[in-house]
Short mmCIF file of C-alpha atoms and ligand atoms in Angstrom, two decimals:
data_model
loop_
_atom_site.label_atom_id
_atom_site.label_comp_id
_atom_site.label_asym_id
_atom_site.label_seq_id
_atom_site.Cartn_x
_atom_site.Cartn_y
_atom_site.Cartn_z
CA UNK N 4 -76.87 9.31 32.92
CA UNK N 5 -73.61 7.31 33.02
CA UNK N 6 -70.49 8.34 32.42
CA UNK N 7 -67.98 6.68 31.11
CA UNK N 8 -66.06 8.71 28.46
CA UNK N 9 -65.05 12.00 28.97
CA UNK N 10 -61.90 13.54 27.57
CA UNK N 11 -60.83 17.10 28.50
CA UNK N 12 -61.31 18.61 24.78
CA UNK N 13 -60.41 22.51 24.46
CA UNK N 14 -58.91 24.84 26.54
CA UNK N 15 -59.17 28.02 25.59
CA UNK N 16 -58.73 31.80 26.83
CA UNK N 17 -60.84 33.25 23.54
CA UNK N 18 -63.37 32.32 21.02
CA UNK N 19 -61.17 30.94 18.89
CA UNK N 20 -60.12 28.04 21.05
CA UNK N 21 -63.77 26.78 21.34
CA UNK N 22 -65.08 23.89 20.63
CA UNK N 23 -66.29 23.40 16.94
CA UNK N 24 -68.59 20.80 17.31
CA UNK N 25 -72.22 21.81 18.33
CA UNK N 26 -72.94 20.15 21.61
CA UNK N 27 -75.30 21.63 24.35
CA UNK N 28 -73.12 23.17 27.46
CA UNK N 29 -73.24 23.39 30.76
CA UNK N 30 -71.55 26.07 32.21
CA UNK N 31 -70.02 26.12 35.90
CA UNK N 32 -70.18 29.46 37.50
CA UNK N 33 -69.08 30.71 41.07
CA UNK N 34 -66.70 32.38 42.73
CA UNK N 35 -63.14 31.65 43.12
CA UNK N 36 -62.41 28.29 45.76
CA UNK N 37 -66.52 27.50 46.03
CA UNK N 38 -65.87 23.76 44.02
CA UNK N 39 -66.57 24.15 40.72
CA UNK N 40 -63.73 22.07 39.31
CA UNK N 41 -64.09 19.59 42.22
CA UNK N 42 -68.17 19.48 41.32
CA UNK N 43 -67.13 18.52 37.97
CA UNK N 44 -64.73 15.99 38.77
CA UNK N 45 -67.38 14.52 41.51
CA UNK N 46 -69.83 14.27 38.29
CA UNK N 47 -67.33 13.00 36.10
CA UNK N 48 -66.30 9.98 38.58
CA UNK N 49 -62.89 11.63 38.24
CA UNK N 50 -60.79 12.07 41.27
CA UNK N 51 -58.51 14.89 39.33
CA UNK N 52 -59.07 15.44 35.68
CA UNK N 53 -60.17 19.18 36.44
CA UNK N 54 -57.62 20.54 38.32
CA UNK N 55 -58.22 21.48 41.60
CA UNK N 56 -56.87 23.62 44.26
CA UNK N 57 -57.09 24.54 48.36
CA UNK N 58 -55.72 27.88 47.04
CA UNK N 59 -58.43 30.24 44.82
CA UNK N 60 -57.87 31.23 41.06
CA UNK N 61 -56.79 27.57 39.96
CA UNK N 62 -58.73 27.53 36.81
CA UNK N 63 -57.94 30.56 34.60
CA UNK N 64 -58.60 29.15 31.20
CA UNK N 65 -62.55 27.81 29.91
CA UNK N 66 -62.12 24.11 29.84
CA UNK N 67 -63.97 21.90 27.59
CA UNK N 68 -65.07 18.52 28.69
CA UNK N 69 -66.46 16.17 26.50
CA UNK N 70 -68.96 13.85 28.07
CA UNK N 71 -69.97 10.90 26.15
CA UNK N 72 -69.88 12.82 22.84
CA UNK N 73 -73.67 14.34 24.40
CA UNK N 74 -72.41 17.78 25.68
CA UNK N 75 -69.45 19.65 27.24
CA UNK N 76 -68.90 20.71 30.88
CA UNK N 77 -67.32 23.97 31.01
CA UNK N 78 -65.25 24.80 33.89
CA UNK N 79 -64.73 28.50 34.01
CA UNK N 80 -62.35 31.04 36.47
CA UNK N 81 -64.15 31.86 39.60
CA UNK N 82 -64.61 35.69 40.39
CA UNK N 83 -64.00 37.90 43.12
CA UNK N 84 -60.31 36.12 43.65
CA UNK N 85 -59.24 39.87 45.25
CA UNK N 86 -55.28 39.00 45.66
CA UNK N 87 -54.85 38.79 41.82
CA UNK N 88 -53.48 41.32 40.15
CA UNK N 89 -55.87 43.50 39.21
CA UNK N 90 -55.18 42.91 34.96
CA UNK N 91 -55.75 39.46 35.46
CA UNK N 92 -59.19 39.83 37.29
CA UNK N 93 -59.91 42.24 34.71
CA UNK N 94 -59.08 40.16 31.59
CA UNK N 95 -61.02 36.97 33.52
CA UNK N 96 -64.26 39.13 33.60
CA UNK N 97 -63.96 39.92 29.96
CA UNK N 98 -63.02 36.46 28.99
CA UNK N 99 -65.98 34.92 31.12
CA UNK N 100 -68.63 37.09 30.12
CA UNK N 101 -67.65 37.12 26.39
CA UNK N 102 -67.85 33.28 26.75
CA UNK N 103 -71.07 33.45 28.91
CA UNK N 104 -72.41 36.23 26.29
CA UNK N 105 -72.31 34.58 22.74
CA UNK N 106 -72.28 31.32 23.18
CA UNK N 107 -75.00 29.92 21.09
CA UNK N 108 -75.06 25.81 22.61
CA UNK N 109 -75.11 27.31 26.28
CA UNK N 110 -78.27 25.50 27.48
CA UNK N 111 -77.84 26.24 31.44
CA UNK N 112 -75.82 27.52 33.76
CA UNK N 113 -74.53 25.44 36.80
CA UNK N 114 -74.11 28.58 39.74
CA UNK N 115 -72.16 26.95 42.79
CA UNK N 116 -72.77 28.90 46.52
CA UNK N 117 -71.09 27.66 49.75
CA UNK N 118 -73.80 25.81 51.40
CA UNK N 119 -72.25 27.84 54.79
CA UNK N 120 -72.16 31.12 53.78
CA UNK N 121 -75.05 33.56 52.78
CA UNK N 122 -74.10 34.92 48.96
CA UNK N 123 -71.90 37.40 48.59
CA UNK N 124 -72.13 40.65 47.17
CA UNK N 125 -70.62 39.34 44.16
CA UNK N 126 -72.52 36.57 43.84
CA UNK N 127 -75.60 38.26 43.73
CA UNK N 128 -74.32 40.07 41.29
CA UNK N 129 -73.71 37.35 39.05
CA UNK N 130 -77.16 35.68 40.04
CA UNK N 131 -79.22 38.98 38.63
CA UNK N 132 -77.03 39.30 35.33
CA UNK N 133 -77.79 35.33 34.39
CA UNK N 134 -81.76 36.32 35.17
CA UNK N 135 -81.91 39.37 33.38
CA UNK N 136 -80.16 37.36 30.43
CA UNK N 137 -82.64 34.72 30.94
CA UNK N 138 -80.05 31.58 31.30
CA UNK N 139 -81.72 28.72 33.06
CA UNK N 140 -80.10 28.75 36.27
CA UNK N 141 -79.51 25.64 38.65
CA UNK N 142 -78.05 26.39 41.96
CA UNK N 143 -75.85 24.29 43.56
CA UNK N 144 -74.84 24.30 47.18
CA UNK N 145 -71.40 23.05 47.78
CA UNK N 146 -69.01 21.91 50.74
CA UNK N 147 -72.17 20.40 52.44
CA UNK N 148 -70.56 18.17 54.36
CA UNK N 149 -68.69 20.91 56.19
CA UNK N 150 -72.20 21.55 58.00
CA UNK N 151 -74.21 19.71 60.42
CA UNK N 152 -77.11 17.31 58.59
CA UNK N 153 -79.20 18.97 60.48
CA UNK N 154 -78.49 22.51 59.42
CA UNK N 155 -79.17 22.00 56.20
CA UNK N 156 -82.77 23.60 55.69
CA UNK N 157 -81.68 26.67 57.61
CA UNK N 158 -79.15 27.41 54.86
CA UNK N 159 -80.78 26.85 52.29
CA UNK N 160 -83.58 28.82 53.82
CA UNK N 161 -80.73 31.91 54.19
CA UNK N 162 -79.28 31.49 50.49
CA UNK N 163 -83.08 30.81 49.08
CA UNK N 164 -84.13 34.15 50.94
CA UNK N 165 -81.00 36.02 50.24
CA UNK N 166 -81.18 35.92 46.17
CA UNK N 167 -85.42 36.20 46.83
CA UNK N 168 -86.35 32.87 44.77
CA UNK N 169 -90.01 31.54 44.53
CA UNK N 170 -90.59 28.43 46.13
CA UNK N 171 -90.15 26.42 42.62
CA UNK N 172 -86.54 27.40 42.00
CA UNK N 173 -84.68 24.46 42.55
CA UNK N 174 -81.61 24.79 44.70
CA UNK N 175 -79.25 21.12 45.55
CA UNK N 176 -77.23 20.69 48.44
CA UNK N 177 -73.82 18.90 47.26
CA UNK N 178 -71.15 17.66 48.04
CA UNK N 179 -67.41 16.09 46.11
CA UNK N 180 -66.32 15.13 49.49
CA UNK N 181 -69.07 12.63 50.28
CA UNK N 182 -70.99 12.98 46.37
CA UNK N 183 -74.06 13.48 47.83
CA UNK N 184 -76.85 15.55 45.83
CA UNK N 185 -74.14 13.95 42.59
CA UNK N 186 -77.25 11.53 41.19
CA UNK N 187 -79.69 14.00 41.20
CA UNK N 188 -77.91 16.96 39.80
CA UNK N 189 -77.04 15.02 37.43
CA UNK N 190 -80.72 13.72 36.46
CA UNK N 191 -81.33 17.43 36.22
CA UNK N 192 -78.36 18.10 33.77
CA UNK N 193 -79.86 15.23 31.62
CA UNK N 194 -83.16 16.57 31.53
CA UNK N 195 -81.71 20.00 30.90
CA UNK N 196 -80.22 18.82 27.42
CA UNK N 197 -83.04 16.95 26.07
P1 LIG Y 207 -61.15 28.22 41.07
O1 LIG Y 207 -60.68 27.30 40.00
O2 LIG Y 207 -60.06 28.93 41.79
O3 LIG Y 207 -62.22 29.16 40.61
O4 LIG Y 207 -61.84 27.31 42.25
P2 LIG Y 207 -62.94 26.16 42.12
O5 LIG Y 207 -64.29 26.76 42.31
O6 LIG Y 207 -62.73 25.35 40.89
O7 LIG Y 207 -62.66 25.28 43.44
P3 LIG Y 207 -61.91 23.86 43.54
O8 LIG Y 207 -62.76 22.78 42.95
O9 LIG Y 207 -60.52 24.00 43.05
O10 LIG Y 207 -61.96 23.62 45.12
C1 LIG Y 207 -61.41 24.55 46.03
C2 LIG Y 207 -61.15 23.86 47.37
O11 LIG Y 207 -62.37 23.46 47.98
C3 LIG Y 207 -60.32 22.58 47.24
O12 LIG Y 207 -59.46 22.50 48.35
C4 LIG Y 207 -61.36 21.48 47.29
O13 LIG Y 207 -60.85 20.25 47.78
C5 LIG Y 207 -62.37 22.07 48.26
N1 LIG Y 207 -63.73 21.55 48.02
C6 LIG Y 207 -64.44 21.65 46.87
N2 LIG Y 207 -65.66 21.09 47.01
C7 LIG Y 207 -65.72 20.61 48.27
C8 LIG Y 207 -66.73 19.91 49.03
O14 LIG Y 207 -67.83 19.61 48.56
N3 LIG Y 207 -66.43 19.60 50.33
C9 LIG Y 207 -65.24 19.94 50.90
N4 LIG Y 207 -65.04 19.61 52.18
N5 LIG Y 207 -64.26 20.59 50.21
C10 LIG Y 207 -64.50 20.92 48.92
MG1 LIG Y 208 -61.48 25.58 39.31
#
């Protein structure tokens, strides 16, 4: 897939802000600081159309990006951001799971680990609600080039262990720094929305 055009189309903090037109999504999930805007700008070819941050809980609207009139990227708040006050956090979690909940054009979700760490608590958390609601998950492991080449395997071993997937689950090491793993995810989002 090539893209070209994109255009930042709705922001929104409810329903009513959403997009009207009827193109498949892709949703980016993850907690707060893992990449998500920064993955999307990396897929984009955009250096900083989704803003990004070295400070979590930089995106705390649902943004709409329109790519090539064929389907929206939706960058979404990250969770377990614990300094924010504690209303916030709480109106985030409503906001993302009434987005995640009744969206009818949500074809996949996008769910970003650190490539370093093994998932959080939270994380598998979020992992078992998007099974049990049967979204067609694609796991993405970011800030690869913070680890050795070599260490690779091992961590995806840990994470692929950690969240107990079958050996067919598909899990991509990435990168925005370098955009490694950026062709092929992206060859997966295409065949996604077919
Ligand atoms: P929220 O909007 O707060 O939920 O965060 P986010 O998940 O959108 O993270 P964001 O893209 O804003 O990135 C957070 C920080 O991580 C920024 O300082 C990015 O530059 C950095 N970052 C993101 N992806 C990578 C990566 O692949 N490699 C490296 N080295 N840094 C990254
Ligand atoms: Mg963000």
């Amino acid at each position: 897939m090539k893209i070209n055009n994109v255009n930042l189309e709705a922001v929104a903090v409810e329903p009513v802000g959403f997009p009207e037109k009827m193109l498949p999504e892709v949703a980016f999930v993850g907690r707060s600081n893992v990449g998500k805007s920064s993955l999307i700008n990396a897929l984009m070819g955009r250096k900083s159309l989704a803003r990004v941050s070295g400070s979590p809980g930089k995106t705390r609207t649902i943004n709409f990006y329109n790519i090539e009139e064929l389907l929206y990227f939706v960058d979404l708040p990250g969770y377990g951001y614990a300094k924010a006050p504690k209303t916030e956090i709480k109106k985030w979690g409503i906001m993302i799971e009434g987005y995640l909940q009744k969206r009818e054009q949500l074809k996949s979700i996008i769910l970003l680990l650190d490539i370093r760490h093994p998932p959080s608590a939270l994380d598998l958390q979020m992992y078992e609600w998007l099974a049990y609601y049967q979204f067609k998950i694609i796991l993405v492991l970011t800030k690869m080039d913070k680890i050795k080449r070599s260490q690779v395997p091992k961590h995806v071993k840990i994470i692929r262990e950690s969240l107990n997937l079958g050996s067919d689950s598909l899990l991509l090491p990435f990168s925005s720094e370098t955009k490694q793993g950026r062709d092929e995810l992206l060859s997966v989002i295409e065949d996604l929305i077919k």
